[in-house]
Every structure is written in C-alpha cells, then in structure tokens.
Amino acid sequence: MSRTITVFKRELAGYFATPVAYVFIVVFLLFTGITTFNVGNFYERGQADLMSFFFFHPWLYLFLIPAISMRLWSEERSSGTIELLMTLPISTTQAVFGKFLAAWCFAGIALALTFPVWVTVNVLGEPDNGVIVASYLGSFLMAGAYLAIGSLISSLTRNQVIAFVLSALGCAVLVAAGSDWVLNLVRSVFPEWVAQTVASFSVQAHFDQITKGIIDLRDLVYFGTLLVACLAANAVTLNASKAD
Amino acid sequence: MIEIQHLTKRFGALTAVDDVSFDVARGEVLGFLGPNGAGKSTTMKMVTGFLDPTSGTAKVCGHDVVSDPIGAQRKIGYLPEGAPLYGDMTPRGLLKFVAEARGIPASQRAAAIDRAVSRVHIEEVLNRRIDTLSKGYKRRVGLAQAIVHDPEVLILDEPTDGLDPNQKHDVRELIREMSRDKVIVLSTHILEEVAAVCSRAIIIARGKLRFDGTPADLQAMDPAHGAVSLTIGQAPGTTEALGESLSAIDGVARVEPLDAANGVASFRLYPAEGANVFGPLSALAHERGWEVDHLAVEDGRLDEVFRTVTAGDARS
C-alpha cells in the first residue's frame, strides 16, 4: 500500500511539474463551460439544475481523458524509465494502481474546479443538490473507467499519439453502444436480447441513471468492474511486454 | 551472493542468452564483457527481475528473481543501460522517490540521500530539472539512485559510457571504494576498465559464456603475452640479418619482425616454453652496441584476446 502511495505521489507531482497540467485544466474548464452555456443552453432552459452541464460529459471525456491517460505508460516505455520503475521493489499491481490513482485524482481536481457552475445554479435558483452530488460522483466514476481503458491502451504502445487515438476510439465504442442508431443496427440483424446486452455495456446508460440522482448498485458495479478489469489487464500486458 | 544457473532467454527465434551459469561472491567486482548485442544487458535485465528468463534460474542473496522478484530487487542497486531517468524531476525529487520506493524509513531518508549525493558529487545540480543536465551529470544521478539504499549487490550497465576521462576516473574510484563489502557487476566494452577495476572478467558472445577468470588470466591468453619486444634505432644491417642473429639467441622460439622504417627496426621475440630471453637479449644488444629505443616484456593486449575470444561473432 505504501509503495502504491509512493508511485501515486511521484506521478501526480509529475502532472504539475510541467505546464501540461495547467493547460489541460484550462481546456477542460473551457470545454465544459462552452458545452454547458452555449450548446446546452443553460440559461434558456430556465431550470435550476446541471443537466446541461453533465449531459455532455460522456462525449467531452472522449478526448479529454485520453489526453491524461496517454502518457501513463507510453512515456515510461519510450524514455526507458519503465526499467527503472519496474526494477524497484514495487510490484506491477502497485505501479499500475498508483499511476492510475494519480491520473484519476488529477481528473478529479479538474472536475472539482468546475464548482463555479454549481455555485451559479444555487445562486440562480434552488436545485436538487443531492442530484448534483450524485452526478458529480457519476462523472468521476466515468472518468475513472475511461482512464482505466486509457491506461491499458497506453501500456501497449510507446507512442503517445497512438495511445491517445486508440483510447478515444475505445471509449467512443463504449459510449456509442447505447446510442439509438447503433442499437437499431444491432436489432436489424440480431434478436432484441442481443441489443439489450449491447446497451447494458454502454457507459451512457449507466451514467444517465446516476445523473438522475439514482445511485443503483448495478451502475456502481458496472463502473467498478470495467475499472478493475482494465487495470488487471493492464498489469498482465505490462508483465508480458514491459521490455519490448 | 549472485547465483546464475543455465540462464537462457529467447526472443522468438533469437537466443539472446544461451545457457549461462556463474556465481559472484561478496567483494568481487565482475566485469561483464562482450560485443554489442552479445547478451550482456539481457542477462542484467534478468538478474534485476525486469525480464523473465525463458529457462534457468538466477538468485540474488538467496532470492529467486522469478518467484521472489521483490525480495531480490530489495538487495540490488541497478543502473540500467543509458541511465534512464524521469526528465521532469529534479535529482533531489528523484532520489526522494527512489529512497521511498526502496523502503528507507522517513527518518533516515535525508541522510541516505546526502550520502549518495556526496559520493557521486552532484550537489550543485540537485534542484535542476534532470532534462537540462549534461550527460555526465545524468549518469551520476543514475549512479546515485542505484546506491541510495546502500545495496549489497550493485549492477551497473555501462556505468562510464559517454563520460569524459575525469568522470570515468571518478566512477572507477567510486566502484573501487564500494567494492569491499558489496558484489558489483558492471558491463563495459572499455577493456582497460576491466584491468583497472575488476577482480574478475566474464566474456559473453552470441549469448554464450566464452571466458571466466581474472583480467590477468585474460591477458595471458594473448599469444604475445610474455614475448619481448625490441626496437632498435639506426639499425646496423638489414632487418633479415638482425632477425637471424636474434633467432640465434638461446630460448627464442620465433622472431616476428614488426615494422621497419627510417632505419628503425622492431621485432617481437616469442620465447620457448618456460625460457627467459630478456637477459640474453639485452646482453646481445649490449655486446653489439645496438642503439635500443625500446625493450620490454609484453603483458598481452586485452583487445587482441577479446577479438580472439569473440571471433566469429558477426552480430554488431
């Protein structure tokens, strides 16, 4: 556990050692702001809630989260520091988990810095703050799931651009699995239960549930399973191919 | 402290390390020699637990690197090839991270870091980004992280590569200083380094162990070892005539004329088994009144032996 924290601290400090962290946070806030106010018509809707804020998160995260996760392992591989890290008395699991937690914590910091929209909606009206807290939790869980996918893909290549593109693609598949046109396409070929199964893999459906303020165990299990499965696969691929 | 038995590593069809076995005991400084791509780094990567062997075992202080890698890694300080470091950190930050990862208790960390820092002389760059440091400093930061926990086993992959002669000297001094209570394994392709710091040398080529002995044994393998070289200025007479009179000396098995130019003649005299030719030769030179520029018994040249031992190795 203490070794996980050691890796976590180094990795998190690494984000802030370069301007990358600050650039990312600014871009993150800019995009969440634009989607909330310009695309989501926050004011025009005249509702005291953050639906227009959270609605776009599954799509925004498609390119914002892989930007965080792409460097996790690709950079270690390309600079050779993976040999330094993996010959310290730290297990692969501790290294994978420590790095993932640092990335997740960084995403959490960026997400937390969107608090002015929460303040705004409380000033303008009387929103259901329980729903908002649940939505933040859902958004954070979704970021974690995306990061786990990104971390896994990052461990497979030493090229950060490839890691970014493939992670975005992987997450896009998970989001799109719940969209109508994908489901209709599936329905036209397969029976309904196949379509239902595909839909149940979609991040969108689970996230939508949580943003309604319903924290269902099934949704938590979904995100938890996705996260743990990806990180476990990450450790396996790393052990098999760290020296390539 | 290091026991390696039948260690083999295959990458697809390529056998990088082929059935290598050797032990290293405390106090030994083992020089690991071989052409590039011979399997030196691969062997080191297996001993440090970075690569799993295809077959065979490696134990460090009794810990098997496959079944108990963490136990083995605790005992090892390792400088990987090229000294990879986190460029966005400062040497101080990096050493703190490594000290923590190595499990040095918080109360002893600062002292451990100070000791490592003063040993490799990086005080003045401690707070600069590693990216901005010169190659020599980077290599020394790499060494500092390898010794911060005062390991029993030190594995250094080309520790002096890319350093200037002063820095090379410093690193060799450091290795000599630390060798008393540790096991040190270092790879190099600088042969003088082996003679300078190592108590034992191993040559591997094409993944196979080709030589295991002291640097002096290695030198003795040169056919020129023990031969006497002679250079005469203002040579009296032809090279052939001189060669004949040299061959006539008792105990000389063979005379090899080296280069002859500007009236200077050079020869190498190979003595017969157990014979001493140095005395009779200097007596002859004195008697004939030759102007001797150089007269010495040769130690044997390591690079000659290295080429012979690794001959047939086409891989570069």
mmCIF file of N, CA and C in Angstrom, chain B residues 163-259:
data_model
loop_
_atom_site.group_PDB
_atom_site.id
_atom_site.type_symbol
_atom_site.label_atom_id
_atom_site.label_comp_id
_atom_site.label_asym_id
_atom_site.label_seq_id
_atom_site.Cartn_x
_atom_site.Cartn_y
_atom_site.Cartn_z
ATOM 1 N N LEU B 163 31.078 9.247 -20.597
ATOM 2 C CA LEU B 163 31.683 10.179 -19.649
ATOM 3 C C LEU B 163 33.056 10.630 -20.154
ATOM 4 N N ASP B 164 33.490 11.819 -19.711
ATOM 5 C CA ASP B 164 34.831 12.253 -20.102
ATOM 6 C C ASP B 164 35.861 11.549 -19.204
ATOM 7 N N PRO B 165 37.149 11.603 -19.568
ATOM 8 C CA PRO B 165 38.150 10.815 -18.822
ATOM 9 C C PRO B 165 38.172 11.103 -17.319
ATOM 10 N N ASN B 166 37.955 12.354 -16.909
ATOM 11 C CA ASN B 166 37.938 12.658 -15.473
ATOM 12 C C ASN B 166 36.766 11.988 -14.781
ATOM 13 N N GLN B 167 35.613 12.062 -15.437
ATOM 14 C CA GLN B 167 34.416 11.458 -14.855
ATOM 15 C C GLN B 167 34.554 9.940 -14.796
ATOM 16 N N LYS B 168 35.178 9.369 -15.839
ATOM 17 C CA LYS B 168 35.413 7.918 -15.839
ATOM 18 C C LYS B 168 36.271 7.542 -14.652
ATOM 19 N N HIS B 169 37.303 8.354 -14.424
ATOM 20 C CA HIS B 169 38.201 8.104 -13.304
ATOM 21 C C HIS B 169 37.422 8.139 -11.988
ATOM 22 N N ASP B 170 36.553 9.159 -11.835
ATOM 23 C CA ASP B 170 35.760 9.294 -10.608
ATOM 24 C C ASP B 170 34.879 8.062 -10.380
ATOM 25 N N VAL B 171 34.226 7.626 -11.456
ATOM 26 C CA VAL B 171 33.316 6.479 -11.325
ATOM 27 C C VAL B 171 34.093 5.222 -10.944
ATOM 28 N N ARG B 172 35.286 5.052 -11.554
ATOM 29 C CA ARG B 172 36.104 3.878 -11.222
ATOM 30 C C ARG B 172 36.558 3.924 -9.767
ATOM 31 N N GLU B 173 36.924 5.130 -9.306
ATOM 32 C CA GLU B 173 37.300 5.285 -7.901
ATOM 33 C C GLU B 173 36.137 4.878 -6.989
ATOM 34 N N LEU B 174 34.940 5.365 -7.378
ATOM 35 C CA LEU B 174 33.739 5.067 -6.603
ATOM 36 C C LEU B 174 33.499 3.559 -6.528
ATOM 37 N N ILE B 175 33.649 2.895 -7.668
ATOM 38 C CA ILE B 175 33.438 1.449 -7.724
ATOM 39 C C ILE B 175 34.454 0.741 -6.839
ATOM 40 N N ARG B 176 35.710 1.177 -6.912
ATOM 41 C CA ARG B 176 36.760 0.553 -6.107
ATOM 42 C C ARG B 176 36.462 0.731 -4.616
ATOM 43 N N GLU B 177 36.025 1.951 -4.284
ATOM 44 C CA GLU B 177 35.702 2.271 -2.897
ATOM 45 C C GLU B 177 34.589 1.367 -2.345
ATOM 46 N N MET B 178 33.604 1.138 -3.189
ATOM 47 C CA MET B 178 32.421 0.405 -2.722
ATOM 48 C C MET B 178 32.593 -1.100 -2.788
ATOM 49 N N SER B 179 33.663 -1.549 -3.458
ATOM 50 C CA SER B 179 33.755 -2.978 -3.767
ATOM 51 C C SER B 179 34.031 -3.838 -2.537
ATOM 52 N N ARG B 180 34.521 -3.235 -1.453
ATOM 53 C CA ARG B 180 34.939 -4.041 -0.309
ATOM 54 C C ARG B 180 33.804 -4.891 0.267
ATOM 55 N N ASP B 181 32.642 -4.274 0.467
ATOM 56 C CA ASP B 181 31.570 -5.004 1.159
ATOM 57 C C ASP B 181 30.394 -5.327 0.246
ATOM 58 N N LYS B 182 30.607 -5.215 -1.061
ATOM 59 C CA LYS B 182 29.496 -5.446 -1.973
ATOM 60 C C LYS B 182 29.877 -6.423 -3.072
ATOM 61 N N VAL B 183 28.837 -6.817 -3.806
ATOM 62 C CA VAL B 183 29.069 -7.501 -5.074
ATOM 63 C C VAL B 183 28.801 -6.476 -6.158
ATOM 64 N N ILE B 184 29.736 -6.288 -7.054
ATOM 65 C CA ILE B 184 29.494 -5.328 -8.132
ATOM 66 C C ILE B 184 29.637 -6.042 -9.471
ATOM 67 N N VAL B 185 28.618 -5.907 -10.293
ATOM 68 C CA VAL B 185 28.688 -6.443 -11.649
ATOM 69 C C VAL B 185 28.565 -5.254 -12.583
ATOM 70 N N LEU B 186 29.535 -5.077 -13.459
ATOM 71 C CA LEU B 186 29.417 -3.962 -14.396
ATOM 72 C C LEU B 186 29.703 -4.442 -15.804
ATOM 73 N N SER B 187 28.971 -3.906 -16.750
ATOM 74 C CA SER B 187 29.237 -4.268 -18.133
ATOM 75 C C SER B 187 29.963 -3.102 -18.781
ATOM 76 N N THR B 188 30.783 -3.416 -19.727
ATOM 77 C CA THR B 188 31.542 -2.366 -20.389
ATOM 78 C C THR B 188 32.076 -2.914 -21.699
ATOM 79 N N HIS B 189 32.434 -2.039 -22.617
ATOM 80 C CA HIS B 189 33.279 -2.545 -23.692
ATOM 81 C C HIS B 189 34.599 -1.799 -23.725
ATOM 82 N N ILE B 190 34.885 -1.108 -22.616
ATOM 83 C CA ILE B 190 36.208 -0.494 -22.489
ATOM 84 C C ILE B 190 37.081 -1.488 -21.731
ATOM 85 N N LEU B 191 38.064 -2.052 -22.443
ATOM 86 C CA LEU B 191 38.810 -3.158 -21.859
ATOM 87 C C LEU B 191 39.748 -2.724 -20.744
ATOM 88 N N GLU B 192 40.294 -1.508 -20.843
ATOM 89 C CA GLU B 192 41.199 -1.050 -19.781
ATOM 90 C C GLU B 192 40.456 -0.964 -18.458
ATOM 91 N N GLU B 193 39.145 -0.699 -18.566
ATOM 92 C CA GLU B 193 38.344 -0.576 -17.363
ATOM 93 C C GLU B 193 38.343 -1.879 -16.577
ATOM 94 N N VAL B 194 38.322 -2.969 -17.303
ATOM 95 C CA VAL B 194 38.310 -4.280 -16.655
ATOM 96 C C VAL B 194 39.606 -4.483 -15.891
ATOM 97 N N ALA B 195 40.727 -4.162 -16.554
ATOM 98 C CA ALA B 195 42.012 -4.310 -15.883
ATOM 99 C C ALA B 195 42.100 -3.351 -14.702
ATOM 100 N N ALA B 196 41.465 -2.166 -14.828
ATOM 101 C CA ALA B 196 41.585 -1.136 -13.792
ATOM 102 C C ALA B 196 40.759 -1.438 -12.547
ATOM 103 N N VAL B 197 39.526 -1.928 -12.695
ATOM 104 C CA VAL B 197 38.675 -2.063 -11.509
ATOM 105 C C VAL B 197 38.180 -3.472 -11.195
ATOM 106 N N CYS B 198 38.251 -4.384 -12.158
ATOM 107 C CA CYS B 198 37.584 -5.662 -11.929
ATOM 108 C C CYS B 198 38.533 -6.697 -11.335
ATOM 109 N N SER B 199 37.969 -7.528 -10.456
ATOM 110 C CA SER B 199 38.764 -8.633 -9.927
ATOM 111 C C SER B 199 38.516 -9.892 -10.758
ATOM 112 N N ARG B 200 37.505 -9.808 -11.610
ATOM 113 C CA ARG B 200 37.153 -10.976 -12.413
ATOM 114 C C ARG B 200 36.498 -10.489 -13.699
ATOM 115 N N ALA B 201 36.705 -11.233 -14.766
ATOM 116 C CA ALA B 201 36.110 -10.845 -16.041
ATOM 117 C C ALA B 201 35.363 -12.022 -16.654
ATOM 118 N N ILE B 202 34.238 -11.692 -17.251
ATOM 119 C CA ILE B 202 33.478 -12.709 -17.979
ATOM 120 C C ILE B 202 33.242 -12.167 -19.379
ATOM 121 N N ILE B 203 33.483 -12.999 -20.361
ATOM 122 C CA ILE B 203 33.199 -12.561 -21.732
ATOM 123 C C ILE B 203 32.039 -13.386 -22.257
ATOM 124 N N ILE B 204 31.026 -12.712 -22.764
ATOM 125 C CA ILE B 204 29.996 -13.464 -23.441
ATOM 126 C C ILE B 204 29.861 -12.942 -24.870
ATOM 127 N N ALA B 205 29.604 -13.888 -25.755
ATOM 128 C CA ALA B 205 29.422 -13.544 -27.161
ATOM 129 C C ALA B 205 28.353 -14.464 -27.719
ATOM 130 N N ARG B 206 27.473 -13.901 -28.507
ATOM 131 C CA ARG B 206 26.332 -14.661 -29.045
ATOM 132 C C ARG B 206 25.576 -15.396 -27.938
ATOM 133 N N GLY B 207 25.498 -14.757 -26.781
ATOM 134 C CA GLY B 207 24.712 -15.318 -25.691
ATOM 135 C C GLY B 207 25.420 -16.403 -24.898
ATOM 136 N N LYS B 208 26.616 -16.807 -25.342
ATOM 137 C CA LYS B 208 27.309 -17.893 -24.656
ATOM 138 C C LYS B 208 28.498 -17.368 -23.853
ATOM 139 N N LEU B 209 28.753 -18.028 -22.720
ATOM 140 C CA LEU B 209 29.898 -17.699 -21.890
ATOM 141 C C LEU B 209 31.163 -18.184 -22.593
ATOM 142 N N ARG B 210 32.113 -17.249 -22.828
ATOM 143 C CA ARG B 210 33.326 -17.650 -23.548
ATOM 144 C C ARG B 210 34.560 -17.640 -22.657
ATOM 145 N N PHE B 211 34.526 -16.840 -21.587
ATOM 146 C CA PHE B 211 35.699 -16.753 -20.723
ATOM 147 C C PHE B 211 35.238 -16.368 -19.330
ATOM 148 N N ASP B 212 35.868 -16.934 -18.311
ATOM 149 C CA ASP B 212 35.578 -16.583 -16.931
ATOM 150 C C ASP B 212 36.874 -16.711 -16.146
ATOM 151 N N GLY B 213 37.452 -15.594 -15.733
ATOM 152 C CA GLY B 213 38.715 -15.640 -14.992
ATOM 153 C C GLY B 213 39.143 -14.248 -14.594
ATOM 154 N N THR B 214 40.373 -14.115 -14.129
ATOM 155 C CA THR B 214 40.847 -12.787 -13.735
ATOM 156 C C THR B 214 41.293 -12.024 -14.978
ATOM 157 N N PRO B 215 41.352 -10.693 -14.881
ATOM 158 C CA PRO B 215 41.852 -9.917 -16.012
ATOM 159 C C PRO B 215 43.265 -10.345 -16.402
ATOM 160 N N ALA B 216 44.081 -10.776 -15.407
ATOM 161 C CA ALA B 216 45.444 -11.225 -15.719
ATOM 162 C C ALA B 216 45.424 -12.514 -16.545
ATOM 163 N N ASP B 217 44.499 -13.433 -16.186
ATOM 164 C CA ASP B 217 44.335 -14.655 -16.987
ATOM 165 C C ASP B 217 44.000 -14.303 -18.427
ATOM 166 N N LEU B 218 43.148 -13.290 -18.528
ATOM 167 C CA LEU B 218 42.678 -12.882 -19.846
ATOM 168 C C LEU B 218 43.850 -12.363 -20.685
ATOM 169 N N GLN B 219 44.676 -11.542 -20.033
ATOM 170 C CA GLN B 219 45.844 -11.002 -20.740
ATOM 171 C C GLN B 219 46.786 -12.106 -21.157
ATOM 172 N N ALA B 220 46.900 -13.130 -20.279
ATOM 173 C CA ALA B 220 47.839 -14.224 -20.544
ATOM 174 C C ALA B 220 47.436 -15.046 -21.755
ATOM 175 N N MET B 221 46.159 -14.891 -22.178
ATOM 176 C CA MET B 221 45.712 -15.650 -23.346
ATOM 177 C C MET B 221 46.226 -15.077 -24.656
ATOM 178 N N ASP B 222 46.724 -13.832 -24.598
ATOM 179 C CA ASP B 222 47.287 -13.244 -25.809
ATOM 180 C C ASP B 222 48.589 -13.992 -26.131
ATOM 181 N N PRO B 223 48.744 -14.487 -27.368
ATOM 182 C CA PRO B 223 49.989 -15.181 -27.722
ATOM 183 C C PRO B 223 51.205 -14.297 -27.459
ATOM 184 N N ALA B 224 50.994 -12.979 -27.490
ATOM 185 C CA ALA B 224 52.112 -12.065 -27.290
ATOM 186 C C ALA B 224 52.449 -11.910 -25.809
ATOM 187 N N HIS B 225 51.662 -12.525 -24.938
ATOM 188 C CA HIS B 225 51.934 -12.411 -23.505
ATOM 189 C C HIS B 225 53.273 -13.062 -23.174
ATOM 190 N N GLY B 226 54.165 -12.331 -22.534
ATOM 191 C CA GLY B 226 55.464 -12.876 -22.174
ATOM 192 C C GLY B 226 56.513 -12.725 -23.259
ATOM 193 N N ALA B 227 56.064 -12.294 -24.443
ATOM 194 C CA ALA B 227 57.022 -12.059 -25.522
ATOM 195 C C ALA B 227 57.798 -10.783 -25.225
ATOM 196 N N VAL B 228 58.961 -10.669 -25.841
ATOM 197 C CA VAL B 228 59.780 -9.479 -25.620
ATOM 198 C C VAL B 228 59.775 -8.652 -26.889
ATOM 199 N N SER B 229 59.462 -7.387 -26.759
ATOM 200 C CA SER B 229 59.511 -6.536 -27.947
ATOM 201 C C SER B 229 60.765 -5.671 -27.888
ATOM 202 N N LEU B 230 61.320 -5.474 -29.046
ATOM 203 C CA LEU B 230 62.612 -4.785 -29.146
ATOM 204 C C LEU B 230 62.561 -3.808 -30.304
ATOM 205 N N THR B 231 62.976 -2.582 -30.064
ATOM 206 C CA THR B 231 63.082 -1.601 -31.135
ATOM 207 C C THR B 231 64.504 -1.048 -31.152
ATOM 208 N N ILE B 232 65.125 -1.117 -32.325
ATOM 209 C CA ILE B 232 66.497 -0.636 -32.456
ATOM 210 C C ILE B 232 66.520 0.560 -33.409
ATOM 211 N N GLY B 233 67.054 1.659 -32.926
ATOM 212 C CA GLY B 233 67.218 2.826 -33.787
ATOM 213 C C GLY B 233 68.523 2.682 -34.548
ATOM 214 N N GLN B 234 68.617 3.319 -35.712
ATOM 215 C CA GLN B 234 69.844 3.260 -36.508
ATOM 216 C C GLN B 234 70.283 1.806 -36.684
ATOM 217 N N ALA B 235 69.374 0.981 -37.218
ATOM 218 C CA ALA B 235 69.629 -0.444 -37.297
ATOM 219 C C ALA B 235 70.910 -0.738 -38.062
ATOM 220 N N PRO B 236 71.813 -1.503 -37.441
ATOM 221 C CA PRO B 236 73.025 -1.897 -38.154
ATOM 222 C C PRO B 236 72.720 -3.105 -39.030
ATOM 223 N N GLY B 237 72.722 -2.908 -40.325
ATOM 224 C CA GLY B 237 72.459 -4.021 -41.213
ATOM 225 C C GLY B 237 70.980 -4.148 -41.533
ATOM 226 N N THR B 238 70.681 -5.170 -42.330
ATOM 227 C CA THR B 238 69.313 -5.357 -42.792
ATOM 228 C C THR B 238 68.466 -6.000 -41.710
ATOM 229 N N THR B 239 67.140 -5.866 -41.884
ATOM 230 C CA THR B 239 66.197 -6.461 -40.951
ATOM 231 C C THR B 239 66.388 -7.976 -40.911
ATOM 232 N N GLU B 240 66.642 -8.566 -42.115
ATOM 233 C CA GLU B 240 66.805 -10.022 -42.188
ATOM 234 C C GLU B 240 68.007 -10.476 -41.358
ATOM 235 N N ALA B 241 69.100 -9.739 -41.514
ATOM 236 C CA ALA B 241 70.323 -10.105 -40.803
ATOM 237 C C ALA B 241 70.116 -10.004 -39.294
ATOM 238 N N LEU B 242 69.438 -8.904 -38.874
ATOM 239 C CA LEU B 242 69.157 -8.728 -37.450
ATOM 240 C C LEU B 242 68.275 -9.864 -36.932
ATOM 241 N N GLY B 243 67.260 -10.181 -37.730
ATOM 242 C CA GLY B 243 66.328 -11.239 -37.338
ATOM 243 C C GLY B 243 67.063 -12.548 -37.126
ATOM 244 N N GLU B 244 68.027 -12.832 -38.014
ATOM 245 C CA GLU B 244 68.769 -14.086 -37.886
ATOM 246 C C GLU B 244 69.588 -14.132 -36.608
ATOM 247 N N SER B 245 70.237 -13.010 -36.308
ATOM 248 C CA SER B 245 71.034 -13.030 -35.085
ATOM 249 C C SER B 245 70.158 -13.105 -33.839
ATOM 250 N N LEU B 246 68.944 -12.566 -33.936
ATOM 251 C CA LEU B 246 68.026 -12.668 -32.787
ATOM 252 C C LEU B 246 67.531 -14.097 -32.618
ATOM 253 N N SER B 247 67.252 -14.749 -33.749
ATOM 254 C CA SER B 247 66.763 -16.137 -33.704
ATOM 255 C C SER B 247 67.802 -17.051 -33.081
ATOM 256 N N ALA B 248 69.066 -16.648 -33.210
ATOM 257 C CA ALA B 248 70.156 -17.491 -32.705
ATOM 258 C C ALA B 248 70.224 -17.486 -31.183
ATOM 259 N N ILE B 249 69.535 -16.493 -30.535
ATOM 260 C CA ILE B 249 69.572 -16.435 -29.066
ATOM 261 C C ILE B 249 68.930 -17.688 -28.479
ATOM 262 N N ASP B 250 69.552 -18.189 -27.406
ATOM 263 C CA ASP B 250 69.052 -19.375 -26.738
ATOM 264 C C ASP B 250 67.648 -19.146 -26.173
ATOM 265 N N GLY B 251 66.741 -20.054 -26.487
ATOM 266 C CA GLY B 251 65.401 -19.966 -25.899
ATOM 267 C C GLY B 251 64.399 -19.210 -26.741
ATOM 268 N N VAL B 252 64.839 -18.603 -27.832
ATOM 269 C CA VAL B 252 63.896 -17.888 -28.680
ATOM 270 C C VAL B 252 63.242 -18.868 -29.642
ATOM 271 N N ALA B 253 61.930 -18.955 -29.587
ATOM 272 C CA ALA B 253 61.218 -19.912 -30.437
ATOM 273 C C ALA B 253 60.935 -19.315 -31.799
ATOM 274 N N ARG B 254 60.618 -18.015 -31.802
ATOM 275 C CA ARG B 254 60.207 -17.407 -33.070
ATOM 276 C C ARG B 254 60.468 -15.905 -32.990
ATOM 277 N N VAL B 255 60.888 -15.344 -34.095
ATOM 278 C CA VAL B 255 61.088 -13.894 -34.155
ATOM 279 C C VAL B 255 60.128 -13.316 -35.182
ATOM 280 N N GLU B 256 59.370 -12.335 -34.755
ATOM 281 C CA GLU B 256 58.416 -11.709 -35.677
ATOM 282 C C GLU B 256 58.858 -10.279 -35.929
ATOM 283 N N PRO B 257 59.262 -9.984 -37.177
ATOM 284 C CA PRO B 257 59.616 -8.597 -37.462
ATOM 285 C C PRO B 257 58.343 -7.754 -37.488
ATOM 286 N N LEU B 258 58.366 -6.631 -36.787
ATOM 287 C CA LEU B 258 57.201 -5.739 -36.821
ATOM 288 C C LEU B 258 57.468 -4.715 -37.909
ATOM 289 N N ASP B 259 57.283 -3.463 -37.680
ATOM 290 C CA ASP B 259 57.513 -2.517 -38.771
ATOM 291 C C ASP B 259 58.952 -2.014 -38.762
#
